[in-house]
Short mmCIF file of C-alpha atoms in Angstrom, two decimals:
data_model
loop_
_atom_site.label_atom_id
_atom_site.label_comp_id
_atom_site.label_asym_id
_atom_site.label_seq_id
_atom_site.Cartn_x
_atom_site.Cartn_y
_atom_site.Cartn_z
CA UNK A 244 -8.21 3.94 28.52
CA UNK A 245 -8.07 5.56 25.10
CA UNK A 246 -9.66 3.55 22.12
CA UNK A 247 -9.27 4.12 18.49
CA UNK A 248 -12.14 5.97 16.65
CA UNK A 249 -13.54 4.09 13.72
CA UNK A 250 -11.39 5.85 11.14
CA UNK A 251 -8.12 4.69 13.06
CA UNK A 252 -9.31 1.33 13.63
CA UNK A 253 -8.67 -0.49 10.33
CA UNK A 254 -7.70 -4.07 9.63
CA UNK A 255 -4.16 -5.10 8.86
CA UNK A 256 -3.54 -6.11 5.07
CA UNK A 257 -0.59 -8.06 3.86
CA UNK A 258 1.76 -5.88 1.88
CA UNK A 259 4.81 -8.24 0.73
CA UNK A 260 7.07 -10.99 1.77
CA UNK A 261 10.60 -10.43 3.26
CA UNK A 262 13.41 -13.07 2.78
CA UNK A 263 16.60 -12.17 4.50
CA UNK A 264 19.97 -13.93 4.47
CA UNK A 265 22.93 -13.23 6.71
CA UNK A 266 26.20 -13.06 4.54
CA UNK A 267 29.56 -13.30 6.31
CA UNK A 268 32.08 -10.59 5.54
CA UNK A 269 29.62 -7.92 4.42
CA UNK A 270 30.29 -4.34 5.99
CA UNK A 271 27.56 -2.50 7.89
CA UNK A 272 25.67 0.09 5.86
CA UNK A 273 24.06 1.64 8.86
CA UNK A 274 25.38 3.58 11.93
CA UNK A 275 25.25 2.03 15.27
CA UNK A 276 24.12 5.16 16.95
CA UNK A 277 20.55 4.87 18.43
CA UNK A 278 20.47 1.38 17.84
CA UNK A 279 19.37 -1.43 20.17
CA UNK A 280 22.12 -3.68 21.55
CA UNK A 281 25.33 -4.60 19.52
CA UNK A 282 26.01 -5.06 15.89
CA UNK A 283 25.81 -8.66 14.94
CA UNK A 284 26.08 -8.92 11.17
CA UNK A 285 24.77 -7.83 7.79
CA UNK A 286 23.07 -9.41 4.96
CA UNK A 287 20.98 -8.96 1.81
CA UNK A 288 17.43 -10.34 0.67
CA UNK A 289 14.22 -9.61 -1.30
CA UNK A 290 10.81 -8.01 -0.89
CA UNK A 291 8.04 -9.47 -2.94
CA UNK A 292 4.35 -8.67 -3.00
CA UNK A 293 2.00 -6.13 -4.05
CA UNK A 294 3.10 -2.92 -2.28
CA UNK A 295 6.91 -3.49 -2.61
CA UNK A 296 9.19 -5.44 -4.75
CA UNK A 297 13.06 -5.31 -4.78
CA UNK A 298 16.05 -6.16 -2.93
CA UNK A 299 17.34 -5.41 0.50
CA UNK A 300 20.78 -4.66 2.32
CA UNK A 301 20.30 -4.78 6.12
CA UNK A 302 22.21 -4.82 9.21
CA UNK A 303 21.18 -6.56 12.61
CA UNK A 304 21.68 -5.22 16.15
CA UNK A 305 20.40 -7.19 19.25
CA UNK A 306 20.28 -7.38 22.96
CA UNK A 307 20.62 -11.11 22.93
CA UNK A 308 19.28 -13.30 25.62
CA UNK A 309 19.18 -17.04 25.94
CA UNK A 310 15.60 -17.65 24.64
CA UNK A 311 14.48 -14.07 23.83
CA UNK A 312 16.13 -10.69 22.47
CA UNK A 313 15.30 -7.29 21.54
CA UNK A 314 16.01 -6.81 17.91
CA UNK A 315 16.77 -4.02 15.69
CA UNK A 316 17.09 -4.39 11.76
CA UNK A 317 18.18 -1.34 9.57
CA UNK A 318 19.09 -0.92 6.12
CA UNK A 319 18.01 0.10 2.61
CA UNK A 320 15.31 -1.38 0.19
CA UNK A 321 16.05 -0.73 -3.46
CA UNK A 322 12.66 -1.34 -5.36
CA UNK A 323 12.66 -2.98 -8.74
CA UNK A 324 11.77 0.37 -10.32
CA UNK A 325 14.78 2.13 -8.88
CA UNK A 326 13.69 3.76 -5.60
CA UNK A 327 15.69 3.70 -2.45
CA UNK A 328 13.80 3.47 0.92
CA UNK A 329 15.61 3.33 4.16
CA UNK A 330 13.97 1.20 6.91
CA UNK A 331 14.45 0.36 10.56
CA UNK A 332 12.73 -2.11 12.63
CA UNK A 333 12.39 -2.67 16.36
CA UNK A 334 10.97 -5.79 17.92
CA UNK A 335 11.48 -8.92 19.79
CA UNK A 336 12.42 -12.50 19.13
CA UNK A 337 11.80 -15.65 21.21
CA UNK A 338 12.38 -19.34 21.24
CA UNK A 339 8.86 -20.71 21.34
CA UNK A 340 9.92 -24.46 21.67
CA UNK A 341 12.95 -25.39 23.69
CA UNK A 342 13.43 -28.62 21.64
CA UNK A 343 14.16 -26.32 18.55
CA UNK A 344 16.47 -23.59 19.95
CA UNK A 345 17.55 -22.52 16.44
CA UNK A 346 14.07 -21.70 15.50
CA UNK A 347 13.16 -18.05 16.72
CA UNK A 348 9.75 -16.38 16.35
CA UNK A 349 10.02 -12.53 15.48
CA UNK A 350 7.90 -9.58 15.39
CA UNK A 351 8.91 -6.03 14.41
CA UNK A 352 7.28 -2.84 13.77
CA UNK A 353 8.99 -1.07 10.82
CA UNK A 354 9.48 2.61 9.95
CA UNK A 355 10.33 3.76 6.34
CA UNK A 356 12.05 6.82 5.15
CA UNK A 357 12.38 7.69 1.54
CA UNK A 358 12.49 10.90 -0.75
CA UNK A 359 11.13 9.16 -3.79
CA UNK A 360 7.61 10.73 -4.59
CA UNK A 361 6.33 7.21 -5.68
CA UNK A 362 6.78 5.84 -2.14
CA UNK A 363 6.50 8.87 0.11
CA UNK A 364 3.32 7.31 1.51
CA UNK A 365 5.79 4.97 3.31
CA UNK A 366 6.88 7.89 5.46
CA UNK A 367 3.61 7.77 7.24
CA UNK A 368 3.26 4.04 7.44
CA UNK A 369 4.25 1.76 10.15
CA UNK A 370 4.45 -1.80 9.04
CA UNK A 371 4.37 -5.07 11.15
CA UNK A 372 6.76 -7.80 10.27
CA UNK A 373 5.83 -11.20 11.55
CA UNK A 374 7.86 -14.27 11.00
CA UNK A 375 11.06 -16.03 12.19
CA UNK A 376 14.66 -16.59 11.92
CA UNK A 377 16.54 -20.01 11.62
CA UNK A 378 20.07 -19.77 13.39
CA UNK A 379 21.16 -22.86 11.60
CA UNK A 380 20.84 -21.30 8.21
CA UNK A 381 20.86 -17.47 9.17
CA UNK A 382 17.89 -16.96 7.13
CA UNK A 383 14.77 -14.74 8.12
CA UNK A 384 11.40 -14.79 6.59
CA UNK A 385 8.71 -12.22 7.35
CA UNK A 386 5.14 -11.49 6.31
CA UNK A 387 4.71 -7.60 6.17
CA UNK A 388 1.58 -6.02 7.15
CA UNK A 389 0.32 -2.33 7.11
CA UNK A 390 -3.17 -0.79 8.09
CA UNK A 391 -5.59 -0.98 5.35
CA UNK A 392 -6.07 2.39 3.52
#
């Protein structure tokens, strides 16, 4: 079994908070090509924290099961200072408590892509989004973590 050497084995650090809201009637901004499952809808949101602050437009693709799913969020972040950063997540969701079927626990890895020099460090950074989605309000909330530098 391969193990991480000491320079690779770094702790995760909190980077920012993500709030996403589904918006009925928004058109998809990403191509379904290469995405998991089928397109379910789009929304907007915000990022707040030390590493990134700004707004988000996103699309959701899923392979949906009754109590679990494979999920793929993709979209664009526009930072408060004008940068555009594309992102794509791949992850899983599940219902941890059958008595609350609208409350989903979600975990995603996130890949970023930007041409903005101020944020090009994101192109070689994988983030981890940990949080949940409420299917009654169609709101998602995630804590974003990256590996400590």
